[in-house]
Amino acid sequence: MDGNINTFEKLLAECKISGKKIYEIMQEKEALDFEITIEEVRNKVRKNLKAMKSAILRGLNSKEKSYSGLCGDECYKLKERYNKKPALFGELFEKITMYAMATMEENLRMNTIVACPTAGSCGIVPSVITAVSEKDKIAEEEEINALITAGTIGYIISSKVAMAGAVAGCQAECGVASAMSAGAVVELLGGNSNQIIQASTLALKNVLGLTCDPVAGLVEIPCVKRNVFLAIHSITAAELALSDIESKIPPDEVVDAMLQTGQLMSPLLKETSKGGLAVTKSGIILNRKIMG
Amino acid sequence: MKQRSLFDVISPIMTGPSSSHTAGAVRLGILARNIYKEIPEKVTFKLYNSYATTGKGHGTDKGLLSGLLGLTVDSCDIKNIFELPLSKNIKYSFEYEQNIDRHPNAVDFILEGKINMVISGNSIGAGNVEITKIDDFSTKISGEYNTIILFYKDKPGMISKVSTLIQDENINIASLECDRNARGQTASMCICVDGDIPERLIKSTENIEDVYFVRNVKKLED
């Protein structure tokens, strides 16, 4: 195997040649590169998966506000409302939105979360994997397969684009997380490797140019709610891909477009809080209020 | 070049809210601790640019102190570190400065105790960090490798002497960088290695003539 799998084309070729799934290729590569066993790789993933789930559980039962006082009670609001009137799209939708919100709220409370790929996008992959697995009673081993699949998607994208808002805007954080999550869902639902990669590509293609303009420079506005939106976004991508709908622009070219878009974006919109939402009238008032 | 990992993407398990401003701060603190080797009597944290402006809301101050006191990025004590007994045995303060010559997320640890030392570092994104300076010397410590740091008199043969000792332990050098103030003055060497660094290697390096200072900086565990 070519040790340097850094494009989707190489990954897909490797799947075809070896007859293995994406997660199998990645766990073998990780074991080889770091001189550990596949079992050890999977146990590390298992530990992270468990930490993701405990963050969701804690978040579902908390209303504690963040240091800024701006956020922290919105998962509770969702829960209250769903109890009174169920979501239009049913229980799976309710769970994904609550789990994503719960995780991000735990993050801003300075509690324990798992960066996936970053802390500012930590709600997307865990909410989707957990909610879909609960719905279909999917076993933990398969959730681990899905999380490794998600990680592989992020691994390949980050070969070209650093996963940081300061480098390429939010497309590189929540955008990448939704691509990872879309691939994970297809894996959970038994899709093939091409469908997994297509799901990720479709998700990514639809968030190109997403800015990183947080109010007061905090991982709160718009980050918390954006995690909820992009978790649902990843399901749309997965549904399309599972229907064999493909991106007319090949996966690696979409990543190239993402890289170029990131480079073309003004630094004012890349985690500097000097543009966009951060400098709206209300954004500035909130900033003054928090910073004193 | 860094060996890339699946766990760059789906890790770490960490205290929120920010990879660069919280987890990165803890990691910088841990590296400063690994370099200084003991708990200082007093520390002044000087935060620059984005670390200065948005640090409070991200717990950067708490993260830096927690790391220096030995907590890891996933510790649930970071949030309350200012109230914990652990932080009562050390005098600490924070200064804030805007300086365009420094990285957006830069910090100086001004450490006072048995020895005084200034350690500078940056949080370079997604929780990755680098220690760029110890006192006046440039360094390149990322915490990905066990690293030997030494200060010595700039003269011929020093690299060979040190690398021979490392070879005698059958340890592979991943990278090696040197810096100096001026010819014949004090120089620094930063050696990243695969595997563990035995204490006897540090001792024998210290015994080389004209070596002033040696540290074994352990890699970050998460």
PDB file of C-alpha atoms in Angstrom, chain A:
ATOM      1  CA  MET A   1       0.000   0.000   0.000  1.00  0.00           C
ATOM      2  CA  ASP A   2       1.149   3.521  -0.773  1.00  0.00           C
ATOM      3  CA  GLY A   3       1.792   4.839   2.734  1.00  0.00           C
ATOM      4  CA  ASN A   4       0.863   8.339   1.697  1.00  0.00           C
ATOM      5  CA  ILE A   5      -2.901   8.316   1.113  1.00  0.00           C
ATOM      6  CA  ASN A   6      -3.494  12.031   0.756  1.00  0.00           C
ATOM      7  CA  THR A   7      -6.201  12.249  -1.898  1.00  0.00           C
ATOM      8  CA  PHE A   8      -9.675  10.776  -2.271  1.00  0.00           C
ATOM      9  CA  GLU A   9      -8.603   9.307  -5.610  1.00  0.00           C
ATOM     10  CA  LYS A  10      -5.810   7.320  -3.923  1.00  0.00           C
ATOM     11  CA  LEU A  11      -8.142   6.252  -1.119  1.00  0.00           C
ATOM     12  CA  LEU A  12     -10.788   4.982  -3.521  1.00  0.00           C
ATOM     13  CA  ALA A  13      -8.178   3.194  -5.642  1.00  0.00           C
ATOM     14  CA  GLU A  14      -6.857   1.501  -2.490  1.00  0.00           C
ATOM     15  CA  CYS A  15     -10.402   0.400  -1.561  1.00  0.00           C
ATOM     16  CA  LYS A  16     -10.876  -1.136  -5.021  1.00  0.00           C
ATOM     17  CA  ILE A  17      -7.502  -2.897  -5.158  1.00  0.00           C
ATOM     18  CA  SER A  18      -7.638  -4.305  -1.629  1.00  0.00           C
ATOM     19  CA  GLY A  19     -11.386  -4.899  -1.427  1.00  0.00           C
ATOM     20  CA  LYS A  20     -11.269  -3.234   1.995  1.00  0.00           C
ATOM     21  CA  LYS A  21     -13.463  -0.562   3.480  1.00  0.00           C
ATOM     22  CA  ILE A  22     -12.186   2.948   4.206  1.00  0.00           C
ATOM     23  CA  TYR A  23     -11.998   2.363   7.965  1.00  0.00           C
ATOM     24  CA  GLU A  24     -10.051  -0.877   7.480  1.00  0.00           C
ATOM     25  CA  ILE A  25      -7.444   0.859   5.338  1.00  0.00           C
ATOM     26  CA  MET A  26      -7.109   3.747   7.799  1.00  0.00           C
ATOM     27  CA  GLN A  27      -6.855   1.648  10.965  1.00  0.00           C
ATOM     28  CA  GLU A  28      -4.186  -0.508   9.322  1.00  0.00           C
ATOM     29  CA  LYS A  29      -2.259   2.586   8.209  1.00  0.00           C
ATOM     30  CA  GLU A  30      -2.496   4.175  11.654  1.00  0.00           C
ATOM     31  CA  ALA A  31      -1.293   0.955  13.321  1.00  0.00           C
ATOM     32  CA  LEU A  32       1.621   0.712  10.889  1.00  0.00           C
ATOM     33  CA  ASP A  33       2.659   4.386  11.127  1.00  0.00           C
ATOM     34  CA  PHE A  34       2.633   4.474  14.919  1.00  0.00           C
ATOM     35  CA  GLU A  35       3.785   0.909  15.638  1.00  0.00           C
ATOM     36  CA  ILE A  36       0.669  -0.098  17.553  1.00  0.00           C
ATOM     37  CA  THR A  37      -1.913  -2.827  16.956  1.00  0.00           C
ATOM     38  CA  ILE A  38      -5.210  -2.306  15.147  1.00  0.00           C
ATOM     39  CA  GLU A  39      -6.897  -3.205  18.434  1.00  0.00           C
ATOM     40  CA  GLU A  40      -5.043  -0.318  20.119  1.00  0.00           C
ATOM     41  CA  VAL A  41      -6.117   2.077  17.374  1.00  0.00           C
ATOM     42  CA  ARG A  42      -9.730   1.004  17.816  1.00  0.00           C
ATOM     43  CA  ASN A  43      -9.535   1.296  21.589  1.00  0.00           C
ATOM     44  CA  LYS A  44      -8.311   4.881  21.278  1.00  0.00           C
ATOM     45  CA  VAL A  45     -11.241   5.601  18.972  1.00  0.00           C
ATOM     46  CA  ARG A  46     -13.572   3.841  21.429  1.00  0.00           C
ATOM     47  CA  LYS A  47     -12.319   6.055  24.247  1.00  0.00           C
ATOM     48  CA  ASN A  48     -13.016   9.176  22.176  1.00  0.00           C
ATOM     49  CA  LEU A  49     -16.453   7.900  21.185  1.00  0.00           C
ATOM     50  CA  LYS A  50     -17.326   7.350  24.841  1.00  0.00           C
ATOM     51  CA  ALA A  51     -16.101  10.858  25.724  1.00  0.00           C
ATOM     52  CA  MET A  52     -18.307  12.254  22.941  1.00  0.00           C
ATOM     53  CA  LYS A  53     -21.319  10.451  24.351  1.00  0.00           C
ATOM     54  CA  SER A  54     -20.701  11.600  27.911  1.00  0.00           C
ATOM     55  CA  ALA A  55     -20.494  15.198  26.668  1.00  0.00           C
ATOM     56  CA  ILE A  56     -23.899  14.753  25.009  1.00  0.00           C
ATOM     57  CA  LEU A  57     -25.406  13.256  28.187  1.00  0.00           C
ATOM     58  CA  ARG A  58     -24.040  16.035  30.409  1.00  0.00           C
ATOM     59  CA  GLY A  59     -25.109  18.718  27.959  1.00  0.00           C
ATOM     60  CA  LEU A  60     -28.655  17.401  27.761  1.00  0.00           C
ATOM     61  CA  ASN A  61     -29.052  17.998  31.478  1.00  0.00           C
ATOM     62  CA  SER A  62     -27.469  21.412  31.917  1.00  0.00           C
ATOM     63  CA  LYS A  63     -28.576  25.013  31.575  1.00  0.00           C
ATOM     64  CA  GLU A  64     -25.331  26.542  32.830  1.00  0.00           C
ATOM     65  CA  LYS A  65     -24.314  29.638  30.880  1.00  0.00           C
ATOM     66  CA  SER A  66     -20.888  30.281  29.394  1.00  0.00           C
ATOM     67  CA  TYR A  67     -18.346  32.757  30.796  1.00  0.00           C
ATOM     68  CA  SER A  68     -19.752  35.447  28.491  1.00  0.00           C
ATOM     69  CA  GLY A  69     -23.322  34.680  29.559  1.00  0.00           C
ATOM     70  CA  LEU A  70     -24.392  34.636  25.908  1.00  0.00           C
ATOM     71  CA  CYS A  71     -25.039  30.926  25.435  1.00  0.00           C
ATOM     72  CA  GLY A  72     -25.778  27.751  27.336  1.00  0.00           C
ATOM     73  CA  ASP A  73     -29.546  27.333  27.609  1.00  0.00           C
ATOM     74  CA  GLU A  74     -30.527  26.519  24.060  1.00  0.00           C
ATOM     75  CA  CYS A  75     -30.392  22.717  24.219  1.00  0.00           C
ATOM     76  CA  TYR A  76     -32.779  23.031  27.137  1.00  0.00           C
ATOM     77  CA  LYS A  77     -35.088  25.199  25.014  1.00  0.00           C
ATOM     78  CA  LEU A  78     -35.077  22.611  22.234  1.00  0.00           C
ATOM     79  CA  LYS A  79     -35.861  19.823  24.680  1.00  0.00           C
ATOM     80  CA  GLU A  80     -38.740  21.768  26.236  1.00  0.00           C
ATOM     81  CA  ARG A  81     -40.255  22.510  22.877  1.00  0.00           C
ATOM     82  CA  TYR A  82     -39.895  18.948  21.512  1.00  0.00           C
ATOM     83  CA  ASN A  83     -41.642  17.683  24.630  1.00  0.00           C
ATOM     84  CA  LYS A  84     -44.604  19.911  23.852  1.00  0.00           C
ATOM     85  CA  LYS A  85     -44.606  19.562  20.090  1.00  0.00           C
ATOM     86  CA  PRO A  86     -42.442  17.031  18.253  1.00  0.00           C
ATOM     87  CA  ALA A  87     -40.158  18.107  15.419  1.00  0.00           C
ATOM     88  CA  LEU A  88     -41.564  18.089  11.922  1.00  0.00           C
ATOM     89  CA  PHE A  89     -38.899  15.619  10.783  1.00  0.00           C
ATOM     90  CA  GLY A  90     -39.366  13.289  13.745  1.00  0.00           C
ATOM     91  CA  GLU A  91     -37.255  11.838  16.526  1.00  0.00           C
ATOM     92  CA  LEU A  92     -33.981  11.480  14.609  1.00  0.00           C
ATOM     93  CA  PHE A  93     -34.038  15.183  13.776  1.00  0.00           C
ATOM     94  CA  GLU A  94     -34.814  16.028  17.397  1.00  0.00           C
ATOM     95  CA  LYS A  95     -31.900  13.948  18.630  1.00  0.00           C
ATOM     96  CA  ILE A  96     -29.361  15.296  16.152  1.00  0.00           C
ATOM     97  CA  THR A  97     -30.247  18.920  16.874  1.00  0.00           C
ATOM     98  CA  MET A  98     -30.251  18.412  20.662  1.00  0.00           C
ATOM     99  CA  TYR A  99     -27.042  16.356  20.709  1.00  0.00           C
ATOM    100  CA  ALA A 100     -25.150  18.870  18.555  1.00  0.00           C
ATOM    101  CA  MET A 101     -26.348  21.754  20.728  1.00  0.00           C
ATOM    102  CA  ALA A 102     -25.618  19.831  23.945  1.00  0.00           C
ATOM    103  CA  THR A 103     -22.035  19.108  22.870  1.00  0.00           C
ATOM    104  CA  MET A 104     -21.280  22.679  21.838  1.00  0.00           C
ATOM    105  CA  GLU A 105     -22.794  24.016  25.054  1.00  0.00           C
ATOM    106  CA  GLU A 106     -20.601  21.673  27.089  1.00  0.00           C
ATOM    107  CA  ASN A 107     -17.671  23.066  25.117  1.00  0.00           C
ATOM    108  CA  LEU A 108     -18.391  26.686  25.938  1.00  0.00           C
ATOM    109  CA  ARG A 109     -18.935  25.806  29.605  1.00  0.00           C
ATOM    110  CA  MET A 110     -15.288  24.689  29.643  1.00  0.00           C
ATOM    111  CA  ASN A 111     -16.317  21.089  30.163  1.00  0.00           C
ATOM    112  CA  THR A 112     -14.834  18.045  28.420  1.00  0.00           C
ATOM    113  CA  ILE A 113     -15.509  17.480  24.717  1.00  0.00           C
ATOM    114  CA  VAL A 114     -13.682  15.839  21.823  1.00  0.00           C
ATOM    115  CA  ALA A 115     -12.287  18.130  19.113  1.00  0.00           C
ATOM    116  CA  CYS A 116     -13.657  16.740  15.835  1.00  0.00           C
ATOM    117  CA  PRO A 117     -11.900  18.145  13.920  1.00  0.00           C
ATOM    118  CA  THR A 118     -11.783  21.249  16.156  1.00  0.00           C
ATOM    119  CA  ALA A 119     -13.414  22.312  19.400  1.00  0.00           C
ATOM    120  CA  GLY A 120     -15.533  24.883  17.539  1.00  0.00           C
ATOM    121  CA  SER A 121     -16.994  22.098  15.397  1.00  0.00           C
ATOM    122  CA  CYS A 122     -17.163  19.415  18.103  1.00  0.00           C
ATOM    123  CA  GLY A 123     -20.951  18.940  17.972  1.00  0.00           C
ATOM    124  CA  ILE A 124     -21.438  17.708  14.430  1.00  0.00           C
ATOM    125  CA  VAL A 125     -19.870  14.229  14.108  1.00  0.00           C
ATOM    126  CA  PRO A 126     -20.815  12.993  17.630  1.00  0.00           C
ATOM    127  CA  SER A 127     -24.461  14.087  17.346  1.00  0.00           C
ATOM    128  CA  VAL A 128     -24.988  12.417  13.998  1.00  0.00           C
ATOM    129  CA  ILE A 129     -23.175   9.143  14.763  1.00  0.00           C
ATOM    130  CA  THR A 130     -24.932   8.817  18.127  1.00  0.00           C
ATOM    131  CA  ALA A 131     -28.435   9.701  16.931  1.00  0.00           C
ATOM    132  CA  VAL A 132     -28.338   7.503  13.814  1.00  0.00           C
ATOM    133  CA  SER A 133     -26.885   4.591  15.797  1.00  0.00           C
ATOM    134  CA  GLU A 134     -29.575   4.903  18.462  1.00  0.00           C
ATOM    135  CA  LYS A 135     -32.298   4.941  15.826  1.00  0.00           C
ATOM    136  CA  ASP A 136     -31.091   1.807  14.045  1.00  0.00           C
ATOM    137  CA  LYS A 137     -29.688   0.116  17.180  1.00  0.00           C
ATOM    138  CA  ILE A 138     -26.223   0.039  15.634  1.00  0.00           C
ATOM    139  CA  ALA A 139     -23.496  -1.693  17.698  1.00  0.00           C
ATOM    140  CA  GLU A 140     -20.530   0.175  19.163  1.00  0.00           C
ATOM    141  CA  GLU A 141     -18.037  -1.579  16.849  1.00  0.00           C
ATOM    142  CA  GLU A 142     -19.871  -0.146  13.855  1.00  0.00           C
ATOM    143  CA  GLU A 143     -19.932   3.299  15.429  1.00  0.00           C
ATOM    144  CA  ILE A 144     -16.166   2.995  15.754  1.00  0.00           C
ATOM    145  CA  ASN A 145     -15.967   2.079  12.055  1.00  0.00           C
ATOM    146  CA  ALA A 146     -17.998   5.209  11.300  1.00  0.00           C
ATOM    147  CA  LEU A 147     -15.829   7.455  13.465  1.00  0.00           C
ATOM    148  CA  ILE A 148     -12.658   6.133  11.802  1.00  0.00           C
ATOM    149  CA  THR A 149     -14.321   6.756   8.424  1.00  0.00           C
ATOM    150  CA  ALA A 150     -15.108  10.331   9.490  1.00  0.00           C
ATOM    151  CA  GLY A 151     -11.531  10.781  10.660  1.00  0.00           C
ATOM    152  CA  THR A 152     -10.204   9.516   7.320  1.00  0.00           C
ATOM    153  CA  ILE A 153     -12.259  12.121   5.434  1.00  0.00           C
ATOM    154  CA  GLY A 154     -10.823  14.884   7.647  1.00  0.00           C
ATOM    155  CA  TYR A 155      -7.340  13.408   7.324  1.00  0.00           C
ATOM    156  CA  ILE A 156      -7.455  13.616   3.540  1.00  0.00           C
ATOM    157  CA  ILE A 157      -8.944  17.126   3.395  1.00  0.00           C
ATOM    158  CA  SER A 158      -6.338  18.349   5.878  1.00  0.00           C
ATOM    159  CA  SER A 159      -3.553  17.064   3.605  1.00  0.00           C
ATOM    160  CA  LYS A 160      -4.302  20.188   1.583  1.00  0.00           C
ATOM    161  CA  VAL A 161      -6.172  22.561   3.887  1.00  0.00           C
ATOM    162  CA  ALA A 162      -5.335  23.159   7.552  1.00  0.00           C
ATOM    163  CA  MET A 163      -8.396  22.634   9.731  1.00  0.00           C
ATOM    164  CA  ALA A 164      -8.406  26.081  11.260  1.00  0.00           C
ATOM    165  CA  GLY A 165     -10.764  29.035  10.858  1.00  0.00           C
ATOM    166  CA  ALA A 166      -7.758  31.350  10.886  1.00  0.00           C
ATOM    167  CA  VAL A 167      -6.402  29.625   7.785  1.00  0.00           C
ATOM    168  CA  ALA A 168      -9.468  28.907   5.652  1.00  0.00           C
ATOM    169  CA  GLY A 169     -12.548  30.131   7.512  1.00  0.00           C
ATOM    170  CA  CYS A 170     -15.335  28.009   8.954  1.00  0.00           C
ATOM    171  CA  GLN A 171     -15.487  25.833   5.840  1.00  0.00           C
ATOM    172  CA  ALA A 172     -12.326  24.272   7.296  1.00  0.00           C
ATOM    173  CA  GLU A 173     -13.935  23.650  10.700  1.00  0.00           C
ATOM    174  CA  CYS A 174     -17.715  23.098  10.672  1.00  0.00           C
ATOM    175  CA  GLY A 175     -17.557  22.534   6.902  1.00  0.00           C
ATOM    176  CA  VAL A 176     -15.039  19.715   7.247  1.00  0.00           C
ATOM    177  CA  ALA A 177     -16.953  18.326  10.225  1.00  0.00           C
ATOM    178  CA  SER A 178     -20.106  18.074   8.115  1.00  0.00           C
ATOM    179  CA  ALA A 179     -18.154  16.310   5.352  1.00  0.00           C
ATOM    180  CA  MET A 180     -16.781  13.877   7.936  1.00  0.00           C
ATOM    181  CA  SER A 181     -20.224  13.347   9.393  1.00  0.00           C
ATOM    182  CA  ALA A 182     -21.834  12.739   5.980  1.00  0.00           C
ATOM    183  CA  GLY A 183     -19.294   9.987   5.281  1.00  0.00           C
ATOM    184  CA  ALA A 184     -19.870   8.491   8.727  1.00  0.00           C
ATOM    185  CA  VAL A 185     -23.628   8.246   8.146  1.00  0.00           C
ATOM    186  CA  VAL A 186     -23.163   6.453   4.832  1.00  0.00           C
ATOM    187  CA  GLU A 187     -20.807   3.997   6.563  1.00  0.00           C
ATOM    188  CA  LEU A 188     -23.354   3.423   9.353  1.00  0.00           C
ATOM    189  CA  LEU A 189     -26.101   2.773   6.796  1.00  0.00           C
ATOM    190  CA  GLY A 190     -24.002   0.277   4.841  1.00  0.00           C
ATOM    191  CA  GLY A 191     -23.081   2.417   1.840  1.00  0.00           C
ATOM    192  CA  ASN A 192     -20.013   1.690  -0.273  1.00  0.00           C
ATOM    193  CA  SER A 193     -16.700   3.566  -0.301  1.00  0.00           C
ATOM    194  CA  ASN A 194     -17.594   5.659  -3.331  1.00  0.00           C
ATOM    195  CA  GLN A 195     -20.872   6.713  -1.719  1.00  0.00           C
ATOM    196  CA  ILE A 196     -19.020   7.647   1.478  1.00  0.00           C
ATOM    197  CA  ILE A 197     -16.595   9.883  -0.397  1.00  0.00           C
ATOM    198  CA  GLN A 198     -19.392  11.361  -2.508  1.00  0.00           C
ATOM    199  CA  ALA A 199     -21.426  12.195   0.601  1.00  0.00           C
ATOM    200  CA  SER A 200     -18.443  14.051   2.048  1.00  0.00           C
ATOM    201  CA  THR A 201     -17.830  15.840  -1.232  1.00  0.00           C
ATOM    202  CA  LEU A 202     -21.458  16.945  -1.569  1.00  0.00           C
ATOM    203  CA  ALA A 203     -21.474  18.232   2.007  1.00  0.00           C
ATOM    204  CA  LEU A 204     -18.221  20.121   1.537  1.00  0.00           C
ATOM    205  CA  LYS A 205     -19.215  21.559  -1.820  1.00  0.00           C
ATOM    206  CA  ASN A 206     -22.252  23.140  -0.243  1.00  0.00           C
ATOM    207  CA  VAL A 207     -20.339  25.077   2.434  1.00  0.00           C
ATOM    208  CA  LEU A 208     -17.490  26.546   0.398  1.00  0.00           C
ATOM    209  CA  GLY A 209     -16.733  30.088   1.485  1.00  0.00           C
ATOM    210  CA  LEU A 210     -18.208  29.749   4.951  1.00  0.00           C
ATOM    211  CA  THR A 211     -16.684  32.549   7.014  1.00  0.00           C
ATOM    212  CA  CYS A 212     -15.302  32.533  10.539  1.00  0.00           C
ATOM    213  CA  ASP A 213     -16.470  35.803  12.096  1.00  0.00           C
ATOM    214  CA  PRO A 214     -17.272  35.023  15.734  1.00  0.00           C
ATOM    215  CA  VAL A 215     -18.662  37.772  17.930  1.00  0.00           C
ATOM    216  CA  ALA A 216     -16.098  38.916  20.516  1.00  0.00           C
ATOM    217  CA  GLY A 217     -13.749  36.241  19.168  1.00  0.00           C
ATOM    218  CA  LEU A 218     -15.511  33.592  21.223  1.00  0.00           C
ATOM    219  CA  VAL A 219     -16.524  30.108  20.076  1.00  0.00           C
ATOM    220  CA  GLU A 220     -20.174  30.985  20.657  1.00  0.00           C
ATOM    221  CA  ILE A 221     -21.871  33.210  18.045  1.00  0.00           C
ATOM    222  CA  PRO A 222     -22.462  31.816  15.412  1.00  0.00           C
ATOM    223  CA  CYS A 223     -20.560  28.599  16.204  1.00  0.00           C
ATOM    224  CA  VAL A 224     -23.015  26.897  18.553  1.00  0.00           C
ATOM    225  CA  LYS A 225     -26.053  27.017  16.272  1.00  0.00           C
ATOM    226  CA  ARG A 226     -23.938  26.435  13.180  1.00  0.00           C
ATOM    227  CA  ASN A 227     -23.017  23.014  14.539  1.00  0.00           C
ATOM    228  CA  VAL A 228     -26.722  22.168  14.698  1.00  0.00           C
ATOM    229  CA  PHE A 229     -27.345  23.339  11.139  1.00  0.00           C
ATOM    230  CA  LEU A 230     -24.370  21.516   9.688  1.00  0.00           C
ATOM    231  CA  ALA A 231     -25.177  18.274  11.497  1.00  0.00           C
ATOM    232  CA  ILE A 232     -28.500  18.207   9.656  1.00  0.00           C
ATOM    233  CA  HIS A 233     -26.740  19.351   6.467  1.00  0.00           C
ATOM    234  CA  SER A 234     -24.594  16.205   6.584  1.00  0.00           C
ATOM    235  CA  ILE A 235     -27.707  13.993   6.584  1.00  0.00           C
ATOM    236  CA  THR A 236     -28.903  15.650   3.376  1.00  0.00           C
ATOM    237  CA  ALA A 237     -25.534  14.897   1.756  1.00  0.00           C
ATOM    238  CA  ALA A 238     -25.681  11.275   2.952  1.00  0.00           C
ATOM    239  CA  GLU A 239     -29.202  10.779   1.552  1.00  0.00           C
ATOM    240  CA  LEU A 240     -28.119  12.097  -1.852  1.00  0.00           C
ATOM    241  CA  ALA A 241     -25.002   9.940  -1.948  1.00  0.00           C
ATOM    242  CA  LEU A 242     -26.878   6.809  -0.877  1.00  0.00           C
ATOM    243  CA  SER A 243     -29.076   7.406  -3.927  1.00  0.00           C
ATOM    244  CA  ASP A 244     -25.904   7.325  -6.061  1.00  0.00           C
ATOM    245  CA  ILE A 245     -26.125  11.036  -6.742  1.00  0.00           C
ATOM    246  CA  GLU A 246     -22.602  12.217  -7.377  1.00  0.00           C
ATOM    247  CA  SER A 247     -20.803  15.522  -7.387  1.00  0.00           C
ATOM    248  CA  LYS A 248     -20.032  16.476 -10.984  1.00  0.00           C
ATOM    249  CA  ILE A 249     -16.843  18.063  -9.660  1.00  0.00           C
ATOM    250  CA  PRO A 250     -14.607  15.208  -8.401  1.00  0.00           C
ATOM    251  CA  PRO A 251     -13.830  15.079  -4.624  1.00  0.00           C
ATOM    252  CA  ASP A 252     -10.184  16.170  -4.821  1.00  0.00           C
ATOM    253  CA  GLU A 253     -11.080  19.103  -7.060  1.00  0.00           C
ATOM    254  CA  VAL A 254     -13.665  20.245  -4.531  1.00  0.00           C
ATOM    255  CA  VAL A 255     -10.938  20.213  -1.880  1.00  0.00           C
ATOM    256  CA  ASP A 256      -8.748  22.268  -4.249  1.00  0.00           C
ATOM    257  CA  ALA A 257     -11.616  24.744  -4.646  1.00  0.00           C
ATOM    258  CA  MET A 258     -11.946  24.896  -0.874  1.00  0.00           C
ATOM    259  CA  LEU A 259      -8.248  25.651  -0.518  1.00  0.00           C
ATOM    260  CA  GLN A 260      -8.406  28.397  -3.142  1.00  0.00           C
ATOM    261  CA  THR A 261     -11.571  29.852  -1.615  1.00  0.00           C
ATOM    262  CA  GLY A 262      -9.856  29.938   1.776  1.00  0.00           C
ATOM    263  CA  GLN A 263      -6.883  31.759   0.305  1.00  0.00           C
ATOM    264  CA  LEU A 264      -9.124  34.280  -1.455  1.00  0.00           C
ATOM    265  CA  MET A 265     -11.166  35.014   1.670  1.00  0.00           C
ATOM    266  CA  SER A 266     -10.246  38.252   3.380  1.00  0.00           C
ATOM    267  CA  PRO A 267      -8.354  37.850   6.665  1.00  0.00           C
ATOM    268  CA  LEU A 268     -11.162  39.935   8.160  1.00  0.00           C
ATOM    269  CA  LEU A 269     -13.365  36.850   7.803  1.00  0.00           C
ATOM    270  CA  LYS A 270     -10.879  34.306   9.137  1.00  0.00           C
ATOM    271  CA  GLU A 271     -11.093  34.163  12.917  1.00  0.00           C
ATOM    272  CA  THR A 272      -9.926  37.729  13.450  1.00  0.00           C
ATOM    273  CA  SER A 273     -13.392  39.001  14.436  1.00  0.00           C
ATOM    274  CA  LYS A 274     -12.761  42.092  12.326  1.00  0.00           C
ATOM    275  CA  GLY A 275     -15.487  41.472   9.765  1.00  0.00           C
ATOM    276  CA  GLY A 276     -18.928  39.969   9.210  1.00  0.00           C
ATOM    277  CA  LEU A 277     -21.103  39.198  12.233  1.00  0.00           C
ATOM    278  CA  ALA A 278     -18.407  40.311  14.672  1.00  0.00           C
ATOM    279  CA  VAL A 279     -18.557  43.933  13.486  1.00  0.00           C
ATOM    280  CA  THR A 280     -22.312  44.285  13.135  1.00  0.00           C
ATOM    281  CA  LYS A 281     -23.830  46.946  15.382  1.00  0.00           C
ATOM    282  CA  SER A 282     -25.047  44.291  17.813  1.00  0.00           C
ATOM    283  CA  GLY A 283     -21.859  42.259  17.510  1.00  0.00           C
ATOM    284  CA  ILE A 284     -19.850  45.284  18.636  1.00  0.00           C
ATOM    285  CA  ILE A 285     -22.244  46.043  21.512  1.00  0.00           C
ATOM    286  CA  LEU A 286     -21.981  42.418  22.716  1.00  0.00           C
ATOM    287  CA  ASN A 287     -18.214  42.557  22.418  1.00  0.00           C
ATOM    288  CA  ARG A 288     -18.035  45.693  24.600  1.00  0.00           C
ATOM    289  CA  LYS A 289     -20.379  44.141  27.117  1.00  0.00           C
ATOM    290  CA  ILE A 290     -18.299  40.965  27.444  1.00  0.00           C
ATOM    291  CA  MET A 291     -14.855  42.515  27.313  1.00  0.00           C
ATOM    292  CA  GLY A 292     -15.863  45.308  29.699  1.00  0.00           C
TER     293      GLY A 292
END
